[in-house]
Amino acid sequence: MGARVSAPSGMLQVGRVAERCEVLGPGRRAVVWVAGCPLRCRECVVPELLDPAAGEPVAVAELSERLLALPQLDGVTFSGGEPFAQAEALLELTRRLRARRPQLSLMSYSGYPLSWLRKHGTPAQLALLDRLDVLVDGPYLPERHAPLRWRGSSNQCIRLLSDRHAELAQAADEPAGIELELDTGGRFAWAGVPPRRGWRHELERRLAEQGVLLEAAATPEEAR
Ligand code: SF4
């Protein structure tokens, strides 16, 4: 399926990790933004993560230990970039996480629709689907932009792949908001679903006027 990111075996090409996030999936989560995406959605707000060489290679074993050491973690979300372009490495990561923390919730984004993945997915991609509790699927279509829970355009769906979050089927489809992070070095990062088209560029322009730089691998999901 599509182009795959070819990080060495046992490595994941990572753009950014947020150790605590409450706007990209249920509960308190870590978010791993992988680098590399074979899709080219118009108005993608993470162009810095389209290149498979963006970010840096991280050993899956090391990343797993880092995530497992986080206190009060309900789950982990994979975003990007295209997580399913690195399915082998994410499969290994999910295996390690679940082996030590079976109750951990696992969620991923994909620009590919679930039906397409089920029909054309590689064995690793299909096995990754089997490990996930939640998938948000489909490309970002700017003409269908909408402020929805965890996703940016109305073609995208929240797929419940296990019964771990069955309550979501009845939950109101409301935006989860945006999280902002500013460090002492003047670097600024954000996570969440932009409330409107062009939001990121407007934010970057306003921050630049104040001398603040947006961290490169900022967010997914106006995105998807
Ligand atoms: S919006 Fe997501 S799926 Fe689409 S090109 Fe950007 S990273 Fe890839």
CSV table of C-alpha atoms and ligand atoms in Angstrom, one decimal:
chain,number,residue,atom,x,y,z
A,1,MET,CA,0.0,0.0,0.0
A,2,GLY,CA,1.3,3.5,-0.8
A,3,ALA,CA,4.8,4.5,0.0
A,4,ARG,CA,6.2,3.3,3.2
A,5,VAL,CA,8.7,5.0,5.4
A,6,SER,CA,11.8,2.9,5.6
A,7,ALA,CA,13.3,3.6,9.0
A,8,PRO,CA,15.7,0.8,10.0
A,9,SER,CA,14.2,-2.2,11.6
A,10,GLY,CA,13.3,-1.5,15.3
A,11,MET,CA,13.3,2.2,14.7
A,12,LEU,CA,10.5,4.7,14.2
A,13,GLN,CA,10.9,8.0,12.4
A,14,VAL,CA,9.4,10.5,14.9
A,15,GLY,CA,8.6,14.1,14.4
A,16,ARG,CA,7.5,14.9,17.9
A,17,VAL,CA,6.2,13.4,21.1
A,18,ALA,CA,3.8,15.1,23.5
A,19,GLU,CA,3.9,13.4,26.9
A,20,ARG,CA,0.6,14.7,28.0
A,21,CYS,CA,-2.4,15.7,25.8
A,22,GLU,CA,-6.1,15.7,26.4
A,23,VAL,CA,-7.3,16.9,23.0
A,24,LEU,CA,-6.4,14.0,20.7
A,25,GLY,CA,-8.3,11.1,22.0
A,26,PRO,CA,-10.1,10.0,25.2
A,27,GLY,CA,-8.5,10.7,28.6
A,28,ARG,CA,-4.9,11.7,29.3
A,29,ARG,CA,-2.7,10.6,26.5
A,30,ALA,CA,0.8,10.7,25.1
A,31,VAL,CA,0.9,11.6,21.4
A,32,VAL,CA,3.5,10.4,18.9
A,33,TRP,CA,3.7,12.2,15.6
A,34,VAL,CA,5.5,10.1,13.1
A,35,ALA,CA,7.3,11.6,10.1
A,36,GLY,CA,6.5,10.7,6.5
A,37,CYS,CA,3.2,10.7,4.6
A,38,PRO,CA,2.6,9.5,1.0
A,39,LEU,CA,-0.6,11.5,0.8
A,40,ARG,CA,-0.8,15.1,-0.2
A,41,CYS,CA,-4.0,16.5,1.2
A,42,ARG,CA,-4.6,20.1,0.2
A,43,GLU,CA,-4.0,22.5,3.0
A,44,CYS,CA,-2.2,19.9,5.1
A,45,VAL,CA,-1.1,21.8,8.3
A,46,VAL,CA,1.9,19.5,8.9
A,47,PRO,CA,3.9,19.9,5.7
A,48,GLU,CA,7.0,19.6,7.8
A,49,LEU,CA,6.1,16.0,8.5
A,50,LEU,CA,5.5,14.9,4.9
A,51,ASP,CA,9.1,14.0,4.3
A,52,PRO,CA,10.0,10.5,5.5
A,53,ALA,CA,13.4,11.9,6.7
A,54,ALA,CA,11.8,14.6,8.8
A,55,GLY,CA,12.3,14.3,12.6
A,56,GLU,CA,14.6,11.7,13.8
A,57,PRO,CA,14.8,7.9,14.1
A,58,VAL,CA,14.0,6.6,17.6
A,59,ALA,CA,14.5,3.1,18.8
A,60,VAL,CA,11.1,1.5,19.4
A,61,ALA,CA,12.3,-0.1,22.7
A,62,GLU,CA,13.5,3.3,24.0
A,63,LEU,CA,10.3,5.1,23.0
A,64,SER,CA,8.2,2.3,24.7
A,65,GLU,CA,10.2,2.8,27.9
A,66,ARG,CA,9.7,6.5,27.8
A,67,LEU,CA,5.9,6.2,27.3
A,68,LEU,CA,5.6,3.5,30.0
A,69,ALA,CA,7.4,5.8,32.5
A,70,LEU,CA,4.8,8.5,32.2
A,71,PRO,CA,2.5,8.8,35.2
A,72,GLN,CA,-1.3,8.7,35.0
A,73,LEU,CA,-1.4,7.8,31.3
A,74,ASP,CA,-4.7,6.6,29.9
A,75,GLY,CA,-3.5,6.0,26.4
A,76,VAL,CA,-1.3,6.7,23.4
A,77,THR,CA,-2.3,8.3,20.1
A,78,PHE,CA,-0.3,8.0,16.9
A,79,SER,CA,-0.5,10.8,14.4
A,80,GLY,CA,1.7,12.3,11.8
A,81,GLY,CA,2.6,12.1,9.0
A,82,GLU,CA,0.9,8.8,8.2
A,83,PRO,CA,1.2,6.2,11.0
A,84,PHE,CA,0.3,3.3,8.7
A,85,ALA,CA,3.3,4.1,6.6
A,86,GLN,CA,5.3,2.8,9.6
A,87,ALA,CA,3.0,0.0,10.6
A,88,GLU,CA,5.8,-2.5,11.4
A,89,ALA,CA,7.5,-0.2,14.0
A,90,LEU,CA,4.1,0.9,15.5
A,91,LEU,CA,3.0,-2.7,15.7
A,92,GLU,CA,6.2,-3.5,17.7
A,93,LEU,CA,5.6,-0.4,19.9
A,94,THR,CA,2.0,-1.4,20.6
A,95,ARG,CA,3.1,-4.9,21.4
A,96,ARG,CA,5.6,-3.6,24.0
A,97,LEU,CA,3.1,-1.2,25.5
A,98,ARG,CA,0.3,-3.7,25.8
A,99,ALA,CA,2.7,-6.4,27.2
A,100,ARG,CA,3.4,-4.2,30.2
A,101,ARG,CA,0.1,-2.1,30.4
A,102,PRO,CA,-2.8,-4.2,28.9
A,103,GLN,CA,-5.3,-1.5,29.9
A,104,LEU,CA,-3.6,1.2,27.9
A,105,SER,CA,-5.9,2.8,25.3
A,106,LEU,CA,-4.4,2.9,21.8
A,107,MET,CA,-5.6,5.2,19.0
A,108,SER,CA,-4.3,6.2,15.6
A,109,TYR,CA,-5.0,8.6,12.8
A,110,SER,CA,-4.8,7.5,9.2
A,111,GLY,CA,-5.3,9.4,6.0
A,112,TYR,CA,-6.5,6.1,4.5
A,113,PRO,CA,-10.1,5.1,5.1
A,114,LEU,CA,-10.6,2.0,7.3
A,115,SER,CA,-12.3,0.2,4.4
A,116,TRP,CA,-9.3,0.8,2.2
A,117,LEU,CA,-6.9,-0.4,4.9
A,118,ARG,CA,-8.9,-3.6,5.5
A,119,LYS,CA,-8.9,-4.4,1.8
A,120,HIS,CA,-5.4,-3.4,0.8
A,121,GLY,CA,-3.4,-3.3,4.0
A,122,THR,CA,-0.2,-5.2,4.5
A,123,PRO,CA,-0.1,-7.9,7.2
A,124,ALA,CA,1.5,-5.4,9.6
A,125,GLN,CA,-1.1,-2.7,8.8
A,126,LEU,CA,-3.9,-5.2,9.5
A,127,ALA,CA,-2.3,-6.4,12.7
A,128,LEU,CA,-1.9,-2.8,13.8
A,129,LEU,CA,-5.6,-2.2,13.2
A,130,ASP,CA,-6.3,-5.3,15.5
A,131,ARG,CA,-4.3,-3.6,18.3
A,132,LEU,CA,-6.1,-0.3,18.2
A,133,ASP,CA,-9.1,0.8,20.2
A,134,VAL,CA,-9.8,3.9,18.1
A,135,LEU,CA,-9.0,4.9,14.5
A,136,VAL,CA,-9.7,8.3,13.0
A,137,ASP,CA,-9.7,7.7,9.3
A,138,GLY,CA,-9.7,9.5,6.0
A,139,PRO,CA,-7.8,12.4,4.4
A,140,TYR,CA,-8.3,16.0,5.3
A,141,LEU,CA,-10.6,17.7,2.9
A,142,PRO,CA,-10.5,21.5,3.4
A,143,GLU,CA,-13.8,22.1,1.7
A,144,ARG,CA,-15.4,19.9,4.4
A,145,HIS,CA,-13.6,21.5,7.3
A,146,ALA,CA,-15.6,21.3,10.5
A,147,PRO,CA,-14.8,21.6,14.2
A,148,LEU,CA,-15.5,18.0,15.3
A,149,ARG,CA,-14.2,15.8,18.1
A,150,TRP,CA,-10.6,14.9,17.3
A,151,ARG,CA,-10.9,15.5,13.5
A,152,GLY,CA,-10.9,18.4,11.1
A,153,SER,CA,-13.2,17.5,8.2
A,154,SER,CA,-16.6,15.9,8.1
A,155,ASN,CA,-15.6,13.0,5.9
A,156,GLN,CA,-13.4,11.7,8.7
A,157,CYS,CA,-14.8,9.2,11.2
A,158,ILE,CA,-14.1,8.0,14.7
A,159,ARG,CA,-14.0,4.2,14.3
A,160,LEU,CA,-14.3,2.2,17.5
A,161,LEU,CA,-12.3,-0.9,16.9
A,162,SER,CA,-12.8,-2.4,20.4
A,163,ASP,CA,-15.3,-1.9,23.1
A,164,ARG,CA,-12.9,0.0,25.3
A,165,HIS,CA,-14.5,3.3,24.5
A,166,ALA,CA,-18.0,2.2,23.7
A,167,GLU,CA,-19.4,5.2,25.4
A,168,LEU,CA,-18.1,7.4,22.6
A,169,ALA,CA,-20.8,6.1,20.3
A,170,GLN,CA,-23.3,8.1,22.3
A,171,ALA,CA,-21.1,11.1,23.0
A,172,ALA,CA,-21.8,14.5,21.6
A,173,ASP,CA,-19.6,15.3,18.6
A,174,GLU,CA,-17.9,18.4,20.0
A,175,PRO,CA,-14.4,19.8,19.4
A,176,ALA,CA,-11.9,18.9,22.1
A,177,GLY,CA,-10.1,22.2,21.9
A,178,ILE,CA,-6.4,23.2,21.4
A,179,GLU,CA,-3.5,22.8,23.8
A,180,LEU,CA,-0.7,25.3,23.7
A,181,GLU,CA,2.8,24.9,25.0
A,182,LEU,CA,5.4,27.7,25.3
A,183,ASP,CA,8.9,26.9,26.6
A,184,THR,CA,11.4,29.3,28.2
A,185,GLY,CA,13.4,29.4,24.9
A,186,GLY,CA,10.4,31.1,23.2
A,187,ARG,CA,9.4,28.0,21.3
A,188,PHE,CA,5.7,27.4,20.9
A,189,ALA,CA,3.9,24.2,20.0
A,190,TRP,CA,0.2,23.3,19.8
A,191,ALA,CA,-1.9,20.2,19.5
A,192,GLY,CA,-5.6,19.7,18.6
A,193,VAL,CA,-7.9,20.4,15.7
A,194,PRO,CA,-7.8,24.0,14.3
A,195,PRO,CA,-11.1,25.7,14.6
A,196,ARG,CA,-11.0,27.0,11.0
A,197,ARG,CA,-9.1,26.8,7.8
A,198,GLY,CA,-5.9,28.8,7.7
A,199,TRP,CA,-5.7,28.9,11.5
A,200,ARG,CA,-2.2,27.7,11.7
A,201,HIS,CA,-0.8,30.3,9.3
A,202,GLU,CA,-2.6,33.0,11.1
A,203,LEU,CA,-1.2,31.8,14.4
A,204,GLU,CA,2.4,31.6,13.0
A,205,ARG,CA,2.2,35.1,11.6
A,206,ARG,CA,0.9,36.5,14.9
A,207,LEU,CA,3.6,34.7,16.9
A,208,ALA,CA,6.3,35.7,14.5
A,209,GLU,CA,5.3,39.4,15.1
A,210,GLN,CA,6.0,38.7,18.8
A,211,GLY,CA,9.3,37.0,18.1
A,212,VAL,CA,8.0,33.5,19.0
A,213,LEU,CA,8.7,30.5,16.8
A,214,LEU,CA,6.3,27.7,16.2
A,215,GLU,CA,8.0,24.3,16.9
A,216,ALA,CA,8.4,22.4,13.6
A,217,ALA,CA,6.3,19.3,14.2
A,218,ALA,CA,3.4,21.1,15.8
A,219,THR,CA,0.2,19.2,15.3
A,220,PRO,CA,-1.9,16.8,13.2
A,221,GLU,CA,-5.2,17.5,12.5
A,222,GLU,CA,-6.6,20.4,10.7
A,223,ALA,CA,-4.7,18.1,9.0
A,224,ARG,CA,-6.6,15.0,8.4
B,1,SF4,S1,-3.3,15.9,6.3
B,1,SF4,FE1,-2.4,14.0,7.2
B,1,SF4,S2,-2.8,12.4,5.7
B,1,SF4,FE2,-3.1,14.4,4.6
B,1,SF4,S3,-1.1,14.9,3.7
B,1,SF4,FE3,-1.1,15.9,5.7
B,1,SF4,S4,-0.2,14.4,7.1
B,1,SF4,FE4,-0.8,13.2,5.2
